Amino acid sequence: MTTDRVRLLADMYRIRRMEETCAELYGLQKIRGFLHLYIGEEACAVGAVHALTDDDNILATYREHGHALMRGVPMNSIMAEMYGKASGCSRGRGGSMHLFDSSRRFYGGTAIVGSGLPQAVGLALADTMLARPGITVCFFGDGAVAEGAFHESLNLASLWRLPVLFVIENNLYAMGTALSRAQAQTDLASKAAGYAMTSSAADGMDVEAVHAAVSEAAAAVRAGRRPHLLELHTYRFRAHSMFDAELYRDRAEVDEWKKRDPIATYAARLVADGVLDKAGVDGLDRAARDEVTGAVEFAEATPWEPVADLLTDVHTPRGM
Amino acid sequence: MTTDRVRLLADMYRIRRMEETCAELYGLQKIRGFLHLYIGEEACAVGAVHALTDDDNILATYREHGHALMRGVPMNSIMAEMYGKASGCSRGRGGSMHLFDSSRRFYGGTAIVGSGLPQAVGLALADTMLARPGITVCFFGDGAVAEGAFHESLNLASLWRLPVLFVIENNLYAMGTALSRAQAQTDLASKAAGYAMTSSAADGMDVEAVHAAVSEAAAAVRAGRRPHLLELHTYRFRAHSMFDAELYRDRAEVDEWKKRDPIATYAARLVADGVLDKAGVDGLDRAARDEVTGAVEFAEATPWEPVADLLTDVHTPRGM
Amino acid sequence: MRITYRDAMRLAIRDALLADPRVLLMGEDVGLYGGSYAVSKGLLDEFGPERIRDTPLSELGFVGAGVGAAIGGLRPIVEIMTCNFSLLALDQIVNSAALLRHMSGGQFSVPIVIRMATGAGRQLAAQHSHSLENWYAHVPGLRVLTPATVADARAMLAPALADPDPVVIVEHAALYNTEADVPEGLTCDIERAAVRRPGSAVSLVTYGGSLPKVLAAADVLAAEGIEAEVLDLRVLRPLDVASVATSLRRTHRVVVVDEGWKTGSLAGEVLARIAEECLFDLDAPPRRVCSAEVPIPYAKHLEDAALPQVEGVVAAVHQVIA
Amino acid sequence: MRITYRDAMRLAIRDALLADPRVLLMGEDVGLYGGSYAVSKGLLDEFGPERIRDTPLSELGFVGAGVGAAIGGLRPIVEIMTCNFSLLALDQIVNSAALLRHMSGGQFSVPIVIRMATGAGRQLAAQHSHSLENWYAHVPGLRVLTPATVADARAMLAPALADPDPVVIVEHAALYNTEADVPEGLTCDIERAAVRRPGSAVSLVTYGGSLPKVLAAADVLAAEGIEAEVLDLRVLRPLDVASVATSLRRTHRVVVVDEGWKTGSLAGEVLARIAEECLFDLDAPPRRVCSAEVPIPYAKHLEDAALPQVEGVVAAVHQVIA
Ligand SMILES: Cc1ncc(C[n+]2csc(CCOP(=O)(O)OP(=O)(O)O)c2C)c(N)n1
Ligand SMILES: Cc1ncc(C[n+]2csc(CCOP(=O)(O)OP(=O)(O)O)c2C)c(N)n1
Ligand SMILES: [Mg+2]
Ligand SMILES: [Mg+2]
């Protein structure tokens, strides 16, 4: 693979350490609202985004810190956004669930399950009609598959032959609802057939497997200007949000999945392959922690937006 | 087959003649609003409803005159409803698109494409929880398949193992939109796989084929208490509604389908099989025409609801 | 040039398509069928299926696609056949289109125009007869326009498309066949209400499909010697309260006519603004003429009774003048 | 017994399940998870998965299934996690549940209760902070209830379920942790507003999540010697206008507090009714304290500035009394 394996591991550390700190900051009430951690699923965003180009559009959900960071949104501005600061990537208006970055074609960050999918279709339509080369990659959860928006969007994308890569991050639960209690057909990739669309699946705990699957799928979408459905099998190690008592799953199941921790297993693999030694791994971890420390300092230090600005950006100032 | 073949033919005549008269009455402005004719598709409702029991629930669309009549709603009260008379089956409040009959488990008559499907799921849930024997049969068009409601409903019915028979009346068009311009996957029955549901298809221009297919499907739904998706291939001979200039299809295509007219072909078959002679066929036609004449007389003769009653039935009177 | 409201809408769309290659029209049956109200007839032939884009029956999906297309640099005009079906798409309109700019800290504007037919009066019964204008007018981030005249139908689309934020255009179905002479080069100020008839005895405030009824009522009143001023709100969000106040300060009496159900109506908002800002200018309690609180029935005599009518407007004026 | 609003809701649901085998609770995560606001915790164990029915993420589908179930003879309580997601289900609520009885000429009643959380104040940002009560209050065929007290949370569900027609119960998320002593055998009149504090200087009209803020404002005002009457509308449709008028005829001054965006708000409807029916009882222009016309921002100081607050209510009272 062309991508730097060390970079993949380093980026997973960056997400993990950032989110661990977010959880602490939530306890300290520095971060408020809903906070959905991606911990356990890092291989998905890291493997996927490393397989894309700057021309591609990305949409994600409220569990999008990792995707934003991978897309190049500076950790400082992500952290500041979670604080609600004007230096945040959404000027403090969005918070954890609404990270945006127009300069990097990162379209959020939505808190309505399924609402990104139709928009992905539209972005791909714009690229197509404006003859831009990019494809649109839309991440969403297994829970979103039950929404009508999934059905309508996949049909539209396939019917209109639009370059959308739909990526299901199937972590087996939608809040407290296990996949088998939400879906009559639990093989989610198989649903593509209903839309005459190609599909594939990959191990979402293995960053290289994700990278390979997304590379292949994205290449097909790019070349064929047709959509594709990719299912990543993954698992979240933490609660759904900070309010979740996790009554719906066994500790044992979580522990079983933790044995497949995407970071620990990949670090071990790189050591086994002689790519890194233990110190090298620790160095990546330390760099990630340092970056997080810097981001927190940045978030703490930058000022609050004046209340007088409340009504700005409801509408676009004329002349823009 | 156990059903009386003569009855099947007679019922198709009843629908045909009733609707032909409705079209005339529309020209005379006796019937107003939207009027969607079923002409050409009669074999679907006739074959299907004859395969059901009185315990079964039926839901249809705005193109539901045939289903209502087959369900036993008197032609008089259907015609009176189209006139807007209080003697109509919806007391003149609903009109052509909203025929209802609670005593016959006929749940309409809806003008929002796809909106009957979730309700069918709920009716089947009620039957199941209240240990009633019926199944719920929901008719809808090929156009409705693109709606999110289709997706959500099929998943729910399959997930919860509810006795719903979903019947697509695929007449190849949704208003002016040909199936291939609305669906990436035009084999509609195949969509059942996405919901781990069984499916089948039948010739919707052949009343006996429909009867057989619905009998088989209904028996499976009844016995297994699980849903099924049935696709009927049919065609409407008339415009979508009385406002449609039919710019989107060739006269030749319509003429080709008219060769398969469900009434003419079935009449010929019964004659060929010696079940009826020409006079017998004419007698059925005449009886249908007479029934229509009586229905128009009824609709003409019965009184308008007083305007003072406008606000009744917004809410249920207490004590009911 | 004498044209119908329908023609006016089509000409406006055509102009937009000619003027800007980023503009496209999408919706159910806008292409081959010519539009359910025949607004887009002929456009497919002229502009092709990419720019006159028929959609499947997927209101949530194609409105959301319109939102995405707008963010992505196109200028979509999305037609929802009627406001009744717009209920299926509200999530994309309200939770995405209206919020995105603010929620992203000003990074993404959503230059989408969403057109829909509204209203009752053609015996289409309860599911096809809503007037939900006040729902849309309630939502920050949207602009809501209700062309009531052929001229406004002709001239409102251009400024709506020039607006970098989402605009909802609500077209009363009963207006499509209305006709008028419309000059070339017409423009429209989509910030301001329009006085359709000057008068000093009473202010009749209305919009959309009710305007012709209100003008007819004004004629009846004029014959009685009562000169009513007719104000067409035209822009429901942001409401041009100043124009309402100006009229009221002259007439001291007001009747608001709105086809929405009375409770929770746009007319209610107008009365609230008047009470807040012009209370002591009122010489009589303001009145609303709205739809009865009933799902619109099919039967003609009942439908007529449920909707605002000329006689009801006249009667309300008599009340406020008595 | 001292309980929270959350407990009260749960006890009411439990009573309903015990009292009538046709009652079931359905919605996303109402079962194993215990409800997103923990309202239904424990009910799955007691009543099993048939009657405490977890649904997939399919708001349109499961609300429609609730409508069908109600027509079919059950008495479903359908929980939509929050009103923000109810936008996906509005077609079934408005175009079916609300219309069916009238449209069928009185044949089908739809005895469904739809519960949803509403409101802002917890930094959940724009897509999770709507107050759309006036949308629901606009629709004939619905009844809309907004329990603001623990007692009402405890007592409103039974009459809502006894109502043969669709009822929407909107629960402000900020109320779930409020506590109160609630007696046994409580009942609630779901036709009438409730005076929460008698007073004669000004009428403060409110509902739902704003009630605690308004009561706090009344305390501040009382300390200044201004005795405000606090009226909790409690039933948004049908509106108990008589109670508003009664209060106003005593106080002659009114401030309406409503977390909805001001334009098109329920508060606007209240002002309209007052202008229509009590114009000459007003000694000062009525005022509304509503949310600012902005998608609710995440940052706390901005969110606070966007929502009605105690100080704003006090200031508005000073205005109407000055
Ligand atoms: C339309 C809608 N319904 C409900 C919710 C509440 N909700 C937020 S996240 C969530 C679970 C989504 O699960 P999934 O799609 O699998 O994503 P995951 O959280 O597992 O990443 C739910 C029900 C919502 N935000 N939007
Ligand atoms: C949700 C919704 N969108 C659009 C319409 C307008 N409309 C009425 S019928 C129809 C076509 C439906 O086609 P299909 O489902 O195939 O049924 P058919 O008319 O062919 O029987 C359309 C678009 C509607 N009534 N409801
Ligand atoms: Mg999940
Ligand atoms: Mg069809």
PDB file of N, CA and C and ligand atoms in Angstrom, chain A residues 34 36-38 41 61-63 97 110-115 140-145 147 169-177 236 240, chain C residues 91, chain D residues 28-29 36 57-59 81-82 84-85 88 128, ligand 1:
ATOM      1  N   PHE A  34     -24.400  16.972  23.852  1.00  0.00           N
ATOM      2  CA  PHE A  34     -24.156  15.549  23.598  1.00  0.00           C
ATOM      3  C   PHE A  34     -22.719  15.370  23.132  1.00  0.00           C
ATOM      4  N   HIS A  36     -20.500  12.200  21.513  1.00  0.00           N
ATOM      5  CA  HIS A  36     -20.508  10.804  21.049  1.00  0.00           C
ATOM      6  C   HIS A  36     -19.082  10.416  20.679  1.00  0.00           C
ATOM      7  N   LEU A  37     -18.534   9.483  21.399  1.00  0.00           N
ATOM      8  CA  LEU A  37     -17.135   9.117  21.174  1.00  0.00           C
ATOM      9  C   LEU A  37     -17.019   8.007  20.134  1.00  0.00           C
ATOM     10  N   TYR A  38     -15.924   8.094  19.418  1.00  0.00           N
ATOM     11  CA  TYR A  38     -15.651   7.189  18.295  1.00  0.00           C
ATOM     12  C   TYR A  38     -14.687   6.080  18.737  1.00  0.00           C
ATOM     13  N   GLU A  41     -13.577   2.746  17.008  1.00  0.00           N
ATOM     14  CA  GLU A  41     -13.907   2.768  15.577  1.00  0.00           C
ATOM     15  C   GLU A  41     -12.879   3.531  14.738  1.00  0.00           C
ATOM     16  N   THR A  61     -21.570  11.928  10.701  1.00  0.00           N
ATOM     17  CA  THR A  61     -22.685  12.067  11.635  1.00  0.00           C
ATOM     18  C   THR A  61     -22.249  12.902  12.830  1.00  0.00           C
ATOM     19  N   TYR A  62     -22.997  12.804  13.896  1.00  0.00           N
ATOM     20  CA  TYR A  62     -22.658  13.425  15.180  1.00  0.00           C
ATOM     21  C   TYR A  62     -21.470  12.707  15.829  1.00  0.00           C
ATOM     22  N   ARG A  63     -21.059  11.575  15.288  1.00  0.00           N
ATOM     23  CA  ARG A  63     -19.907  10.850  15.844  1.00  0.00           C
ATOM     24  C   ARG A  63     -18.740  11.061  14.870  1.00  0.00           C
ATOM     25  N   MET A  97     -21.383  17.888  17.704  1.00  0.00           N
ATOM     26  CA  MET A  97     -22.146  17.180  16.661  1.00  0.00           C
ATOM     27  C   MET A  97     -22.096  17.887  15.309  1.00  0.00           C
ATOM     28  N   THR A 110     -23.923  16.032  11.283  1.00  0.00           N
ATOM     29  CA  THR A 110     -25.351  16.287  11.416  1.00  0.00           C
ATOM     30  C   THR A 110     -25.887  15.460  12.574  1.00  0.00           C
ATOM     31  N   ALA A 111     -26.878  16.005  13.264  1.00  0.00           N
ATOM     32  CA  ALA A 111     -27.443  15.315  14.426  1.00  0.00           C
ATOM     33  C   ALA A 111     -28.777  14.661  14.119  1.00  0.00           C
ATOM     34  N   ILE A 112     -29.181  14.695  12.878  1.00  0.00           N
ATOM     35  CA  ILE A 112     -30.401  14.001  12.478  1.00  0.00           C
ATOM     36  C   ILE A 112     -29.969  12.738  11.741  1.00  0.00           C
ATOM     37  N   VAL A 113     -30.275  11.606  12.322  1.00  0.00           N
ATOM     38  CA  VAL A 113     -29.812  10.352  11.735  1.00  0.00           C
ATOM     39  C   VAL A 113     -30.339  10.219  10.307  1.00  0.00           C
ATOM     40  N   GLY A 114     -29.434   9.969   9.389  1.00  0.00           N
ATOM     41  CA  GLY A 114     -29.816   9.749   7.989  1.00  0.00           C
ATOM     42  C   GLY A 114     -29.838  10.996   7.141  1.00  0.00           C
ATOM     43  N   SER A 115     -29.732  12.165   7.745  1.00  0.00           N
ATOM     44  CA  SER A 115     -29.955  13.372   6.947  1.00  0.00           C
ATOM     45  C   SER A 115     -28.790  13.703   6.026  1.00  0.00           C
ATOM     46  N   PHE A 140     -22.254   6.837   7.771  1.00  0.00           N
ATOM     47  CA  PHE A 140     -23.431   6.794   8.653  1.00  0.00           C
ATOM     48  C   PHE A 140     -23.455   5.464   9.379  1.00  0.00           C
ATOM     49  N   GLY A 141     -24.318   5.368  10.378  1.00  0.00           N
ATOM     50  CA  GLY A 141     -24.340   4.181  11.228  1.00  0.00           C
ATOM     51  C   GLY A 141     -25.329   3.129  10.752  1.00  0.00           C
ATOM     52  N   ASP A 142     -25.239   1.964  11.366  1.00  0.00           N
ATOM     53  CA  ASP A 142     -26.184   0.885  11.078  1.00  0.00           C
ATOM     54  C   ASP A 142     -27.617   1.333  11.368  1.00  0.00           C
ATOM     55  N   GLY A 143     -27.786   2.183  12.376  1.00  0.00           N
ATOM     56  CA  GLY A 143     -29.135   2.629  12.714  1.00  0.00           C
ATOM     57  C   GLY A 143     -29.785   3.401  11.584  1.00  0.00           C
ATOM     58  N   ALA A 144     -28.975   4.165  10.867  1.00  0.00           N
ATOM     59  CA  ALA A 144     -29.499   5.013   9.796  1.00  0.00           C
ATOM     60  C   ALA A 144     -30.073   4.200   8.643  1.00  0.00           C
ATOM     61  N   VAL A 145     -29.642   2.957   8.547  1.00  0.00           N
ATOM     62  CA  VAL A 145     -30.095   2.128   7.422  1.00  0.00           C
ATOM     63  C   VAL A 145     -31.616   1.916   7.456  1.00  0.00           C
ATOM     64  N   GLU A 147     -33.799   4.150   8.196  1.00  0.00           N
ATOM     65  CA  GLU A 147     -34.514   5.382   7.849  1.00  0.00           C
ATOM     66  C   GLU A 147     -34.891   5.413   6.366  1.00  0.00           C
ATOM     67  N   GLU A 169     -20.899   2.544   8.936  1.00  0.00           N
ATOM     68  CA  GLU A 169     -20.061   2.158  10.068  1.00  0.00           C
ATOM     69  C   GLU A 169     -20.944   1.319  10.980  1.00  0.00           C
ATOM     70  N   ASN A 170     -20.949   0.041  10.717  1.00  0.00           N
ATOM     71  CA  ASN A 170     -21.845  -0.854  11.461  1.00  0.00           C
ATOM     72  C   ASN A 170     -21.183  -1.268  12.757  1.00  0.00           C
ATOM     73  N   ASN A 171     -21.563  -0.546  13.824  1.00  0.00           N
ATOM     74  CA  ASN A 171     -21.011  -0.872  15.146  1.00  0.00           C
ATOM     75  C   ASN A 171     -22.001  -1.696  15.955  1.00  0.00           C
ATOM     76  N   LEU A 172     -22.957  -2.265  15.286  1.00  0.00           N
ATOM     77  CA  LEU A 172     -23.895  -3.250  15.839  1.00  0.00           C
ATOM     78  C   LEU A 172     -24.988  -2.668  16.732  1.00  0.00           C
ATOM     79  N   TYR A 173     -24.887  -1.404  17.053  1.00  0.00           N
ATOM     80  CA  TYR A 173     -25.915  -0.793  17.897  1.00  0.00           C
ATOM     81  C   TYR A 173     -26.300   0.588  17.393  1.00  0.00           C
ATOM     82  N   ALA A 174     -27.551   0.895  17.528  1.00  0.00           N
ATOM     83  CA  ALA A 174     -28.046   2.255  17.370  1.00  0.00           C
ATOM     84  C   ALA A 174     -28.548   2.640  18.761  1.00  0.00           C
ATOM     85  N   MET A 175     -27.817   3.484  19.441  1.00  0.00           N
ATOM     86  CA  MET A 175     -28.031   3.702  20.873  1.00  0.00           C
ATOM     87  C   MET A 175     -28.113   2.334  21.539  1.00  0.00           C
ATOM     88  N   GLY A 176     -29.268   1.982  22.095  1.00  0.00           N
ATOM     89  CA  GLY A 176     -29.385   0.711  22.787  1.00  0.00           C
ATOM     90  C   GLY A 176     -29.971  -0.406  21.943  1.00  0.00           C
ATOM     91  N   THR A 177     -30.149  -0.145  20.663  1.00  0.00           N
ATOM     92  CA  THR A 177     -30.850  -1.127  19.839  1.00  0.00           C
ATOM     93  C   THR A 177     -29.870  -1.921  18.990  1.00  0.00           C
ATOM     94  N   ARG A 236     -18.204   0.204  18.948  1.00  0.00           N
ATOM     95  CA  ARG A 236     -17.788   1.310  19.820  1.00  0.00           C
ATOM     96  C   ARG A 236     -17.530   0.756  21.210  1.00  0.00           C
ATOM     97  N   HIS A 240     -22.982   5.062  24.082  1.00  0.00           N
ATOM     98  CA  HIS A 240     -23.460   5.806  22.916  1.00  0.00           C
ATOM     99  C   HIS A 240     -23.143   7.283  23.045  1.00  0.00           C
TER     100      HIS A 240
ATOM    101  N   ASP C  91     -37.879  17.722   7.267  1.00  0.00           N
ATOM    102  CA  ASP C  91     -36.605  17.554   7.968  1.00  0.00           C
ATOM    103  C   ASP C  91     -35.476  18.218   7.191  1.00  0.00           C
TER     104      ASP C  91
ATOM    105  N   GLU D  28     -38.269   4.576  19.679  1.00  0.00           N
ATOM    106  CA  GLU D  28     -36.850   4.229  19.639  1.00  0.00           C
ATOM    107  C   GLU D  28     -36.300   4.123  21.055  1.00  0.00           C
ATOM    108  N   ASP D  29     -35.766   2.984  21.373  1.00  0.00           N
ATOM    109  CA  ASP D  29     -35.078   2.774  22.643  1.00  0.00           C
ATOM    110  C   ASP D  29     -35.957   2.968  23.877  1.00  0.00           C
ATOM    111  N   SER D  36     -34.787   7.411  25.969  1.00  0.00           N
ATOM    112  CA  SER D  36     -33.636   8.313  25.852  1.00  0.00           C
ATOM    113  C   SER D  36     -33.603   9.305  27.001  1.00  0.00           C
ATOM    114  N   LEU D  57     -34.926   2.979  13.803  1.00  0.00           N
ATOM    115  CA  LEU D  57     -34.930   4.410  13.485  1.00  0.00           C
ATOM    116  C   LEU D  57     -35.755   4.625  12.224  1.00  0.00           C
ATOM    117  N   SER D  58     -37.028   4.811  12.393  1.00  0.00           N
ATOM    118  CA  SER D  58     -37.979   4.909  11.283  1.00  0.00           C
ATOM    119  C   SER D  58     -39.165   5.724  11.759  1.00  0.00           C
ATOM    120  N   GLU D  59     -38.951   7.011  11.967  1.00  0.00           N
ATOM    121  CA  GLU D  59     -40.003   7.811  12.594  1.00  0.00           C
ATOM    122  C   GLU D  59     -41.299   7.789  11.795  1.00  0.00           C
ATOM    123  N   MET D  81     -38.453  10.494  20.096  1.00  0.00           N
ATOM    124  CA  MET D  81     -37.443  10.951  21.063  1.00  0.00           C
ATOM    125  C   MET D  81     -37.529  12.437  21.320  1.00  0.00           C
ATOM    126  N   THR D  82     -37.510  13.210  20.236  1.00  0.00           N
ATOM    127  CA  THR D  82     -37.647  14.654  20.397  1.00  0.00           C
ATOM    128  C   THR D  82     -38.452  15.214  19.228  1.00  0.00           C
ATOM    129  N   ASN D  84     -37.698  17.383  17.300  1.00  0.00           N
ATOM    130  CA  ASN D  84     -36.837  17.617  16.139  1.00  0.00           C
ATOM    131  C   ASN D  84     -36.959  16.490  15.123  1.00  0.00           C
ATOM    132  N   PHE D  85     -37.098  15.268  15.622  1.00  0.00           N
ATOM    133  CA  PHE D  85     -37.203  14.120  14.727  1.00  0.00           C
ATOM    134  C   PHE D  85     -38.652  13.927  14.269  1.00  0.00           C
ATOM    135  N   LEU D  88     -39.835  14.144  10.638  1.00  0.00           N
ATOM    136  CA  LEU D  88     -39.838  12.999   9.727  1.00  0.00           C
ATOM    137  C   LEU D  88     -41.184  12.270   9.750  1.00  0.00           C
ATOM    138  N   HIS D 128     -31.252  19.996  17.689  1.00  0.00           N
ATOM    139  CA  HIS D 128     -31.860  19.296  18.835  1.00  0.00           C
ATOM    140  C   HIS D 128     -32.518  20.266  19.800  1.00  0.00           C
TER     141      HIS D 128
HETATM  142  C1  LIG E   1     -33.875  11.010  12.996  1.00  0.00           C
HETATM  143  C2  LIG E   1     -33.280  10.772  14.329  1.00  0.00           C
HETATM  144  N1  LIG E   1     -33.864   9.891  15.147  1.00  0.00           N
HETATM  145  C3  LIG E   1     -33.336   9.644  16.370  1.00  0.00           C
HETATM  146  C4  LIG E   1     -32.192  10.273  16.782  1.00  0.00           C
HETATM  147  C5  LIG E   1     -31.592   9.977  18.156  1.00  0.00           C
HETATM  148  N2  LIG E   1     -30.353   9.209  17.960  1.00  0.00           N
HETATM  149  C6  LIG E   1     -29.169   9.819  17.906  1.00  0.00           C
HETATM  150  S1  LIG E   1     -27.946   8.742  17.543  1.00  0.00           S
HETATM  151  C7  LIG E   1     -28.998   7.447  17.481  1.00  0.00           C
HETATM  152  C8  LIG E   1     -28.475   6.088  17.149  1.00  0.00           C
HETATM  153  C9  LIG E   1     -27.923   6.006  15.774  1.00  0.00           C
HETATM  154  O1  LIG E   1     -27.282   4.792  15.579  1.00  0.00           O
HETATM  155  P1  LIG E   1     -26.338   4.510  14.358  1.00  0.00           P
HETATM  156  O2  LIG E   1     -26.919   5.069  13.120  1.00  0.00           O
HETATM  157  O3  LIG E   1     -26.048   3.058  14.362  1.00  0.00           O
HETATM  158  O4  LIG E   1     -25.003   5.327  14.658  1.00  0.00           O
HETATM  159  P2  LIG E   1     -24.000   5.163  15.881  1.00  0.00           P
HETATM  160  O5  LIG E   1     -24.505   6.087  16.957  1.00  0.00           O
HETATM  161  O6  LIG E   1     -23.982   3.746  16.281  1.00  0.00           O
HETATM  162  O7  LIG E   1     -22.689   5.641  15.366  1.00  0.00           O
HETATM  163  C10 LIG E   1     -30.282   7.851  17.755  1.00  0.00           C
HETATM  164  C11 LIG E   1     -31.435   6.964  17.822  1.00  0.00           C
HETATM  165  C12 LIG E   1     -31.635  11.207  15.903  1.00  0.00           C
HETATM  166  N3  LIG E   1     -30.549  11.907  16.244  1.00  0.00           N
HETATM  167  N4  LIG E   1     -32.180  11.416  14.682  1.00  0.00           N
END
